[in-house]
CSV table of C-alpha atoms in Angstrom, one decimal:
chain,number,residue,atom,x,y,z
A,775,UNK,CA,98.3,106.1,119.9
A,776,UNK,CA,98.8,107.3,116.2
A,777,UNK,CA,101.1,109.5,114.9
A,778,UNK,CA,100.8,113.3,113.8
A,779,UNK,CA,101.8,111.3,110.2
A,780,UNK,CA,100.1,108.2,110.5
A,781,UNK,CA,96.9,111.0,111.4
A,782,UNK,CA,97.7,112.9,108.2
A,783,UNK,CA,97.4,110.0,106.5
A,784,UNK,CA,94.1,108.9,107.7
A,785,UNK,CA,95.4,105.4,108.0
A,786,UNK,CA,95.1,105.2,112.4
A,787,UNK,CA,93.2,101.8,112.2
A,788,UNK,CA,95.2,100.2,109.5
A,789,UNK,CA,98.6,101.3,111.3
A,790,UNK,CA,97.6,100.2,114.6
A,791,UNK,CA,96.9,96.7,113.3
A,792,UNK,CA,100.1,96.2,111.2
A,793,UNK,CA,102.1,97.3,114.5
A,794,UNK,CA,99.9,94.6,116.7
A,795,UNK,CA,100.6,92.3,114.3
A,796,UNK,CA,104.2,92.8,114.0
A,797,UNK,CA,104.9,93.2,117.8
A,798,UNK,CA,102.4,89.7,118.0
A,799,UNK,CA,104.9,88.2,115.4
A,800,UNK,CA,108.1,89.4,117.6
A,801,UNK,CA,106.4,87.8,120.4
A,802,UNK,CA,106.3,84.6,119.0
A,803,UNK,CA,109.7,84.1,117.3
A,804,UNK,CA,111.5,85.6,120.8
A,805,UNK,CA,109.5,83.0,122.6
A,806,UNK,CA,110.4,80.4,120.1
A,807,UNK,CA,113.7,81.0,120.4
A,808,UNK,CA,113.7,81.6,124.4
A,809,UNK,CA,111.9,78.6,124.7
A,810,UNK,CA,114.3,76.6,122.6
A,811,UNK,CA,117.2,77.8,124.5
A,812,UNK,CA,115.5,77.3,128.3
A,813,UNK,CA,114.5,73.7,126.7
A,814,UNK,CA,118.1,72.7,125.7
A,815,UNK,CA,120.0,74.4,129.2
A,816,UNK,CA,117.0,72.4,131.1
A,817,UNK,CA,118.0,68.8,128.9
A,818,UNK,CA,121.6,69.9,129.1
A,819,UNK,CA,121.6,70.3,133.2
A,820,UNK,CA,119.5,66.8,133.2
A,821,UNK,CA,122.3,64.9,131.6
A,822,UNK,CA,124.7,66.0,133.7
A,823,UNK,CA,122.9,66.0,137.1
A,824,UNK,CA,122.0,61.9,135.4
């Protein structure tokens, strides 16, 4: 999955692990953040159902 410039470069490995690691990072801080919101909506509906 590299590109004809990433190939040219001879740096396949090293790109694919910096693009991992940056969608991994993405992942985290989007389920942070989702998680955060779905936790606060869930607390919210609590109180007023309470």
């Amino acid at each position: 999955m590299c590109s004809i410039y990433i190939l040219l470069l001879n740096s396949c490995y090293l790109d694919d692990f910096q693009m991992i690691g940056a969608v991994f990072a993405k992942a985290i801080v989007l389920g942070l953040i989702i998680g955060t919101v779905v936790g606060v909506l869930v607390l919210f509906v609590k109180k007023i159902n309470s």
